[in-house]
Amino acid sequence: MENKSGYKIMIINQDTFLLEWNEKPSEILLSKLLFLRKTLERKPEVLVCRTGYRSLLIQLNKKIKNLEYWNQYFNKILSKIEKHKKLQGKKWIIPVCYENNFAPDIIKLSKALKLDVNELIHLHSKNTYKVYFIGFLPGFPYLSGLDPRLHYQRKAKPKLNVPKGSVAIGGKQTGIYTTDSPGGWHIIGFTPISLFNPKTSPPCFIKPGDTICFQKIDSNSLKDIEIGLQRGDYNFFK
């Protein structure tokens, strides 16, 4: 079912539906998705809302009986979004050590991209990245904003174990591995910041709509930050 607000609504199962927009991912669309999600999460019958690049998955605590009611409700919410200020997320400064010991793929990737290693690091750390959604691994942020000069295809043969904290590039994206995991992205650095901790509430502090900046550090600073994190006095929120 398509409608005037530009999305298509699809029933996934008896209590879940998906809203999908036929447009390219953008910060304007992200603001719509986050505004809609924030509003829906206040409704007692909504169990789960999950954003994608251009979609919103909604699960209810009951069966979907009247799809037209929900369609009209979504349109009503979206008609109000222009009256609200753009949603502002938090800005996180993520320290990254790009030294070879922590970046096993950086030399090979720089050669493939025909860039000096220092230029690769500069291009990666100079931009501000927008968090669109969390997925793939618990707490793994999908980011926009990677410089096109760093776009490169994923590995033909993924590694069986990429260490937690690895900062990597794959395709048109960069990301941070939040747990030890198989992976096919090119590892160019390491951060001591843990983006996911199942023992905390919430387990993931970064949210869609937030921004991330990568800050280049050396191995000595890495050790100091790890000590600060253990003491609980290192601040990476700007």
CSV table of N, CA and C in Angstrom, one decimal, residues 49-181:
chain,number,residue,atom,x,y,z
A,49,CYS,N,10.3,-0.7,17.7
A,49,CYS,CA,10.5,0.1,16.5
A,49,CYS,C,11.9,0.1,16.1
A,50,ARG,N,12.2,-0.3,14.8
A,50,ARG,CA,13.6,-0.3,14.4
A,50,ARG,C,13.8,0.4,13.1
A,51,THR,N,14.7,1.3,13.0
A,51,THR,CA,15.0,2.1,11.8
A,51,THR,C,16.0,1.4,10.9
A,52,GLY,N,15.9,1.6,9.6
A,52,GLY,CA,16.9,1.2,8.6
A,52,GLY,C,17.3,2.4,7.9
A,53,TYR,N,18.0,2.3,6.8
A,53,TYR,CA,18.4,3.4,6.0
A,53,TYR,C,17.2,4.2,5.5
A,54,ARG,N,16.2,3.5,5.0
A,54,ARG,CA,15.0,4.2,4.5
A,54,ARG,C,13.7,3.4,4.9
A,55,SER,N,13.7,2.8,6.1
A,55,SER,CA,12.6,2.0,6.5
A,55,SER,C,12.4,2.0,8.0
A,56,LEU,N,11.2,1.6,8.4
A,56,LEU,CA,10.9,1.5,9.9
A,56,LEU,C,10.1,0.3,10.1
A,57,LEU,N,10.6,-0.6,10.9
A,57,LEU,CA,9.9,-1.9,11.3
A,57,LEU,C,9.2,-1.7,12.6
A,58,ILE,N,7.9,-2.0,12.6
A,58,ILE,CA,7.0,-1.8,13.8
A,58,ILE,C,6.4,-3.1,14.2
A,59,GLN,N,6.6,-3.5,15.5
A,59,GLN,CA,5.9,-4.7,16.0
A,59,GLN,C,5.0,-4.3,17.1
A,60,LEU,N,3.7,-4.8,17.0
A,60,LEU,CA,2.7,-4.5,18.0
A,60,LEU,C,2.6,-5.6,19.0
A,61,ASN,N,1.9,-5.3,20.1
A,61,ASN,CA,1.7,-6.4,21.1
A,61,ASN,C,0.3,-7.1,20.9
A,62,LYS,N,-0.2,-6.9,19.7
A,62,LYS,CA,-1.5,-7.5,19.3
A,62,LYS,C,-1.5,-7.7,17.8
A,63,LYS,N,-2.5,-8.4,17.3
A,63,LYS,CA,-2.6,-8.6,15.9
A,63,LYS,C,-3.0,-7.3,15.2
A,64,ILE,N,-2.6,-7.1,13.9
A,64,ILE,CA,-3.0,-6.0,13.1
A,64,ILE,C,-4.4,-6.2,12.6
A,65,LYS,N,-5.3,-5.4,13.0
A,65,LYS,CA,-6.7,-5.6,12.6
A,65,LYS,C,-7.2,-4.6,11.5
A,66,ASN,N,-6.7,-3.4,11.7
A,66,ASN,CA,-7.1,-2.3,10.8
A,66,ASN,C,-5.9,-1.6,10.2
A,67,LEU,N,-5.4,-2.0,9.1
A,67,LEU,CA,-4.3,-1.4,8.5
A,67,LEU,C,-4.5,0.1,8.1
A,68,GLU,N,-5.7,0.4,7.7
A,68,GLU,CA,-6.0,1.7,7.3
A,68,GLU,C,-5.9,2.7,8.4
A,69,TYR,N,-6.3,2.2,9.6
A,69,TYR,CA,-6.2,3.1,10.8
A,69,TYR,C,-4.7,3.5,11.0
A,70,TRP,N,-3.8,2.5,10.9
A,70,TRP,CA,-2.4,2.8,11.1
A,70,TRP,C,-1.8,3.7,10.0
A,71,ASN,N,-2.3,3.4,8.8
A,71,ASN,CA,-1.8,4.2,7.7
A,71,ASN,C,-2.2,5.7,7.9
A,72,GLN,N,-3.4,6.0,8.3
A,72,GLN,CA,-3.9,7.3,8.6
A,72,GLN,C,-3.1,7.9,9.8
A,73,TYR,N,-2.8,7.1,10.7
A,73,TYR,CA,-2.1,7.6,11.9
A,73,TYR,C,-0.7,8.0,11.5
A,74,PHE,N,0.0,7.2,10.7
A,74,PHE,CA,1.4,7.5,10.3
A,74,PHE,C,1.4,8.8,9.5
A,75,ASN,N,0.4,9.0,8.6
A,75,ASN,CA,0.3,10.2,7.8
A,75,ASN,C,0.1,11.4,8.6
A,76,LYS,N,-0.7,11.3,9.7
A,76,LYS,CA,-1.0,12.4,10.6
A,76,LYS,C,0.3,12.8,11.3
A,77,ILE,N,1.1,11.8,11.8
A,77,ILE,CA,2.4,12.1,12.4
A,77,ILE,C,3.3,12.8,11.5
A,78,LEU,N,3.4,12.3,10.3
A,78,LEU,CA,4.4,12.8,9.3
A,78,LEU,C,4.0,14.2,8.8
A,79,SER,N,2.7,14.5,8.8
A,79,SER,CA,2.3,15.8,8.4
A,79,SER,C,2.7,16.9,9.4
A,80,LYS,N,3.1,16.5,10.6
A,80,LYS,CA,3.5,17.4,11.7
A,80,LYS,C,5.0,17.6,11.7
A,81,ILE,N,5.7,16.8,11.0
A,81,ILE,CA,7.2,16.8,11.2
A,81,ILE,C,7.8,18.1,10.8
A,82,GLU,N,7.2,18.8,9.8
A,82,GLU,CA,7.8,20.1,9.3
A,82,GLU,C,7.7,21.2,10.3
A,83,LYS,N,6.8,21.0,11.3
A,83,LYS,CA,6.6,22.0,12.3
A,83,LYS,C,7.7,21.8,13.5
A,84,HIS,N,8.4,20.7,13.4
A,84,HIS,CA,9.4,20.5,14.5
A,84,HIS,C,10.8,20.7,14.0
A,85,LYS,N,11.6,21.1,15.0
A,85,LYS,CA,13.0,21.3,14.6
A,85,LYS,C,13.7,20.0,14.3
A,86,LYS,N,14.7,20.0,13.5
A,86,LYS,CA,15.5,18.8,13.2
A,86,LYS,C,16.0,18.2,14.4
A,87,LEU,N,15.8,16.9,14.5
A,87,LEU,CA,16.3,16.1,15.7
A,87,LEU,C,17.8,16.2,15.8
A,88,GLN,N,18.3,16.5,17.0
A,88,GLN,CA,19.7,16.7,17.2
A,88,GLN,C,20.2,15.5,18.1
A,89,GLY,N,21.1,14.7,17.6
A,89,GLY,CA,21.7,13.7,18.4
A,89,GLY,C,22.9,14.1,19.1
A,90,LYS,N,23.5,13.2,19.9
A,90,LYS,CA,24.8,13.5,20.6
A,90,LYS,C,26.0,13.3,19.6
A,91,LYS,N,27.1,14.0,20.0
A,91,LYS,CA,28.3,13.8,19.2
A,91,LYS,C,29.3,13.1,20.0
A,92,TRP,N,29.9,12.0,19.4
A,92,TRP,CA,30.8,11.2,20.1
A,92,TRP,C,32.2,11.2,19.5
A,93,ILE,N,33.2,11.4,20.3
A,93,ILE,CA,34.6,11.4,19.8
A,93,ILE,C,35.2,10.0,20.1
A,94,ILE,N,35.5,9.3,19.0
A,94,ILE,CA,36.0,7.9,19.2
A,94,ILE,C,37.5,7.9,18.8
A,95,PRO,N,38.3,7.7,19.8
A,95,PRO,CA,39.8,7.6,19.5
A,95,PRO,C,40.1,6.3,18.8
A,96,VAL,N,41.0,6.5,17.8
A,96,VAL,CA,41.4,5.4,16.9
A,96,VAL,C,42.9,5.3,16.8
A,97,CYS,N,43.5,4.2,17.0
A,97,CYS,CA,44.9,4.0,16.8
A,97,CYS,C,45.1,3.4,15.4
A,98,TYR,N,45.7,4.1,14.5
A,98,TYR,CA,45.9,3.6,13.1
A,98,TYR,C,47.2,2.9,12.9
A,99,GLU,N,48.0,2.7,13.9
A,99,GLU,CA,49.4,2.2,13.7
A,99,GLU,C,49.3,0.7,13.2
A,100,ASN,N,50.3,0.3,12.5
A,100,ASN,CA,50.2,-1.0,11.8
A,100,ASN,C,49.9,-2.2,12.7
A,101,ASN,N,50.3,-2.2,14.0
A,101,ASN,CA,50.0,-3.3,14.8
A,101,ASN,C,48.5,-3.5,15.1
A,102,PHE,N,47.8,-2.4,14.9
A,102,PHE,CA,46.3,-2.4,15.1
A,102,PHE,C,45.5,-2.2,13.8
A,103,ALA,N,46.2,-2.2,12.7
A,103,ALA,CA,45.6,-1.9,11.4
A,103,ALA,C,46.2,-2.9,10.4
A,104,PRO,N,45.9,-4.2,10.5
A,104,PRO,CA,46.5,-5.2,9.6
A,104,PRO,C,46.3,-5.0,8.1
A,105,ASP,N,45.2,-4.2,7.7
A,105,ASP,CA,44.9,-4.1,6.3
A,105,ASP,C,45.2,-2.7,5.8
A,106,ILE,N,45.7,-1.8,6.6
A,106,ILE,CA,45.8,-0.4,6.2
A,106,ILE,C,46.8,-0.2,5.0
A,107,ILE,N,47.9,-0.9,5.0
A,107,ILE,CA,48.9,-0.8,4.0
A,107,ILE,C,48.4,-1.3,2.7
A,108,LYS,N,47.8,-2.5,2.7
A,108,LYS,CA,47.3,-3.1,1.5
A,108,LYS,C,46.1,-2.3,0.9
A,109,LEU,N,45.3,-1.8,1.8
A,109,LEU,CA,44.2,-0.9,1.3
A,109,LEU,C,44.6,0.4,0.7
A,110,SER,N,45.6,1.0,1.4
A,110,SER,CA,46.2,2.3,0.9
A,110,SER,C,46.7,2.1,-0.5
A,111,LYS,N,47.4,1.0,-0.8
A,111,LYS,CA,48.0,0.7,-2.1
A,111,LYS,C,46.8,0.5,-3.1
A,112,ALA,N,45.8,-0.3,-2.7
A,112,ALA,CA,44.7,-0.5,-3.6
A,112,ALA,C,44.0,0.8,-4.0
A,113,LEU,N,43.9,1.7,-3.0
A,113,LEU,CA,43.2,3.0,-3.3
A,113,LEU,C,44.2,4.0,-3.9
A,114,LYS,N,45.5,3.7,-4.0
A,114,LYS,CA,46.5,4.6,-4.5
A,114,LYS,C,46.6,5.8,-3.7
A,115,LEU,N,46.7,5.6,-2.4
A,115,LEU,CA,46.8,6.7,-1.4
A,115,LEU,C,48.0,6.4,-0.5
A,116,ASP,N,48.6,7.4,0.0
A,116,ASP,CA,49.6,7.3,1.0
A,116,ASP,C,48.8,6.9,2.3
A,117,VAL,N,49.5,6.1,3.2
A,117,VAL,CA,48.8,5.7,4.4
A,117,VAL,C,48.3,6.9,5.3
A,118,ASN,N,49.2,7.9,5.3
A,118,ASN,CA,48.8,9.1,6.1
A,118,ASN,C,47.6,9.8,5.5
A,119,GLU,N,47.5,9.8,4.2
A,119,GLU,CA,46.4,10.5,3.5
A,119,GLU,C,45.1,9.7,3.8
A,120,LEU,N,45.2,8.3,3.8
A,120,LEU,CA,44.1,7.5,4.1
A,120,LEU,C,43.6,7.8,5.5
A,121,ILE,N,44.5,7.9,6.5
A,121,ILE,CA,44.1,8.2,7.8
A,121,ILE,C,43.5,9.6,7.9
A,122,HIS,N,44.1,10.5,7.2
A,122,HIS,CA,43.5,11.9,7.3
A,122,HIS,C,42.1,11.9,6.7
A,123,LEU,N,41.9,11.2,5.6
A,123,LEU,CA,40.5,11.2,5.0
A,123,LEU,C,39.5,10.5,5.9
A,124,HIS,N,40.0,9.5,6.6
A,124,HIS,CA,39.1,8.8,7.4
A,124,HIS,C,38.7,9.5,8.7
A,125,SER,N,39.7,10.3,9.2
A,125,SER,CA,39.5,10.9,10.5
A,125,SER,C,39.0,12.4,10.4
A,126,LYS,N,38.9,12.9,9.2
A,126,LYS,CA,38.5,14.3,9.1
A,126,LYS,C,37.0,14.6,9.1
A,127,ASN,N,36.3,13.5,8.7
A,127,ASN,CA,34.8,13.7,8.5
A,127,ASN,C,34.0,13.4,9.8
A,128,THR,N,32.8,14.0,9.8
A,128,THR,CA,31.8,13.7,10.8
A,128,THR,C,30.8,12.7,10.2
A,129,TYR,N,30.6,11.6,10.9
A,129,TYR,CA,29.7,10.5,10.4
A,129,TYR,C,28.4,10.5,11.2
A,130,LYS,N,27.3,10.3,10.4
A,130,LYS,CA,26.0,10.2,11.0
A,130,LYS,C,25.6,8.8,11.2
A,131,VAL,N,25.0,8.5,12.4
A,131,VAL,CA,24.6,7.1,12.7
A,131,VAL,C,23.2,7.0,12.2
A,132,TYR,N,23.0,6.0,11.2
A,132,TYR,CA,21.6,5.8,10.6
A,132,TYR,C,20.9,4.8,11.4
A,133,PHE,N,21.5,3.7,11.7
A,133,PHE,CA,20.8,2.6,12.4
A,133,PHE,C,21.8,1.7,13.0
A,134,ILE,N,21.4,0.8,13.9
A,134,ILE,CA,22.2,-0.2,14.6
A,134,ILE,C,21.9,-1.6,14.1
A,135,GLY,N,22.9,-2.4,13.7
A,135,GLY,CA,22.5,-3.7,13.1
A,135,GLY,C,23.8,-4.5,12.9
A,136,PHE,N,23.6,-5.6,12.2
A,136,PHE,CA,24.7,-6.6,11.9
A,136,PHE,C,25.2,-7.3,13.2
A,137,LEU,N,25.8,-6.5,14.1
A,137,LEU,CA,26.2,-7.0,15.4
A,137,LEU,C,25.5,-6.1,16.5
A,138,PRO,N,25.4,-6.6,17.7
A,138,PRO,CA,24.8,-5.8,18.7
A,138,PRO,C,25.6,-4.5,18.9
A,139,GLY,N,25.0,-3.3,18.7
A,139,GLY,CA,25.6,-2.0,18.9
A,139,GLY,C,26.4,-1.6,17.7
A,140,PHE,N,26.4,-2.3,16.6
A,140,PHE,CA,27.2,-1.9,15.4
A,140,PHE,C,26.5,-0.8,14.7
A,141,PRO,N,27.2,0.4,14.6
A,141,PRO,CA,26.5,1.6,14.0
A,141,PRO,C,26.8,1.6,12.5
A,142,TYR,N,25.7,1.8,11.7
A,142,TYR,CA,25.8,2.0,10.3
A,142,TYR,C,26.0,3.5,10.1
A,143,LEU,N,27.1,3.9,9.5
A,143,LEU,CA,27.4,5.3,9.4
A,143,LEU,C,27.4,5.8,7.9
A,144,SER,N,27.0,7.0,7.7
A,144,SER,CA,27.2,7.7,6.4
A,144,SER,C,28.3,8.8,6.6
A,145,GLY,N,28.9,9.1,5.5
A,145,GLY,CA,29.9,10.2,5.5
A,145,GLY,C,31.3,9.8,5.1
A,146,LEU,N,31.5,8.5,4.7
A,146,LEU,CA,32.8,8.1,4.3
A,146,LEU,C,33.2,8.8,3.0
A,147,ASP,N,34.4,9.4,3.0
A,147,ASP,CA,34.9,10.1,1.8
A,147,ASP,C,34.9,9.1,0.7
A,148,PRO,N,34.4,9.5,-0.5
A,148,PRO,CA,34.3,8.6,-1.7
A,148,PRO,C,35.7,8.0,-2.1
A,149,ARG,N,36.8,8.7,-1.7
A,149,ARG,CA,38.1,8.2,-2.1
A,149,ARG,C,38.5,7.0,-1.3
A,150,LEU,N,37.7,6.7,-0.2
A,150,LEU,CA,38.0,5.6,0.6
A,150,LEU,C,37.1,4.4,0.3
A,151,HIS,N,36.2,4.6,-0.6
A,151,HIS,CA,35.2,3.5,-0.9
A,151,HIS,C,36.0,2.3,-1.6
A,152,TYR,N,35.8,1.1,-1.1
A,152,TYR,CA,36.5,0.0,-1.6
A,152,TYR,C,35.7,-1.3,-1.3
A,153,GLN,N,35.7,-2.2,-2.2
A,153,GLN,CA,34.9,-3.4,-2.1
A,153,GLN,C,35.4,-4.3,-0.9
A,154,ARG,N,34.4,-5.0,-0.3
A,154,ARG,CA,34.8,-5.9,0.8
A,154,ARG,C,35.7,-7.0,0.4
A,155,LYS,N,36.3,-7.6,1.3
A,155,LYS,CA,37.2,-8.7,1.0
A,155,LYS,C,36.5,-9.9,0.3
A,156,ALA,N,37.2,-10.5,-0.6
A,156,ALA,CA,36.6,-11.7,-1.3
A,156,ALA,C,36.5,-12.9,-0.3
A,157,LYS,N,37.4,-12.9,0.7
A,157,LYS,CA,37.4,-14.0,1.7
A,157,LYS,C,37.4,-13.4,3.0
A,158,PRO,N,36.2,-13.3,3.7
A,158,PRO,CA,36.2,-12.7,5.1
A,158,PRO,C,37.1,-13.5,6.1
A,159,LYS,N,37.5,-12.7,7.1
A,159,LYS,CA,38.3,-13.3,8.2
A,159,LYS,C,37.3,-14.0,9.1
A,160,LEU,N,37.8,-15.1,9.7
A,160,LEU,CA,36.9,-15.8,10.7
A,160,LEU,C,36.8,-15.1,12.0
A,161,ASN,N,37.8,-14.3,12.3
A,161,ASN,CA,37.6,-13.5,13.6
A,161,ASN,C,38.3,-12.1,13.5
A,162,VAL,N,37.4,-11.1,13.5
A,162,VAL,CA,37.8,-9.7,13.6
A,162,VAL,C,37.7,-9.3,15.0
A,163,PRO,N,38.7,-8.8,15.7
A,163,PRO,CA,38.7,-8.4,17.1
A,163,PRO,C,37.7,-7.3,17.4
A,164,LYS,N,37.1,-7.4,18.5
A,164,LYS,CA,36.3,-6.3,19.0
A,164,LYS,C,37.1,-5.0,19.1
A,165,GLY,N,36.5,-3.9,18.6
A,165,GLY,CA,37.2,-2.6,18.6
A,165,GLY,C,37.8,-2.3,17.3
A,166,SER,N,37.8,-3.2,16.4
A,166,SER,CA,38.4,-3.0,15.1
A,166,SER,C,37.6,-1.9,14.3
A,167,VAL,N,38.3,-1.0,13.7
A,167,VAL,CA,37.7,0.1,12.9
A,167,VAL,C,38.0,-0.3,11.4
A,168,ALA,N,37.0,-0.4,10.6
A,168,ALA,CA,37.2,-1.0,9.3
A,168,ALA,C,36.4,-0.2,8.2
A,169,ILE,N,36.8,-0.5,7.0
A,169,ILE,CA,36.1,0.0,5.8
A,169,ILE,C,35.6,-1.1,4.9
A,170,GLY,N,34.4,-1.0,4.5
A,170,GLY,CA,33.8,-2.0,3.6
A,170,GLY,C,32.8,-1.4,2.6
A,171,GLY,N,33.1,-1.4,1.3
A,171,GLY,CA,32.2,-0.8,0.4
A,171,GLY,C,32.2,0.7,0.5
A,172,LYS,N,31.0,1.3,0.7
A,172,LYS,CA,30.9,2.8,0.9
A,172,LYS,C,30.8,3.2,2.4
A,173,GLN,N,31.2,2.2,3.3
A,173,GLN,CA,30.9,2.5,4.7
A,173,GLN,C,32.2,2.2,5.5
A,174,THR,N,32.2,2.9,6.7
A,174,THR,CA,33.1,2.5,7.7
A,174,THR,C,32.4,2.2,9.0
A,175,GLY,N,33.0,1.4,9.9
A,175,GLY,CA,32.3,0.9,11.1
A,175,GLY,C,33.2,0.4,12.1
A,176,ILE,N,32.6,0.1,13.3
A,176,ILE,CA,33.4,-0.4,14.4
A,176,ILE,C,32.8,-1.7,14.8
A,177,TYR,N,33.7,-2.7,14.9
A,177,TYR,CA,33.2,-4.1,15.3
A,177,TYR,C,33.0,-4.0,16.8
A,178,THR,N,31.8,-4.3,17.3
A,178,THR,CA,31.5,-4.2,18.7
A,178,THR,C,31.7,-5.5,19.5
A,179,THR,N,31.9,-6.6,18.8
A,179,THR,CA,32.2,-7.9,19.4
A,179,THR,C,33.2,-8.6,18.5
A,180,ASP,N,33.9,-9.6,19.0
A,180,ASP,CA,34.7,-10.5,18.1
A,180,ASP,C,33.7,-11.1,17.1
A,181,SER,N,34.1,-11.1,15.9
A,181,SER,CA,33.1,-11.6,14.9
A,181,SER,C,33.8,-11.9,13.6
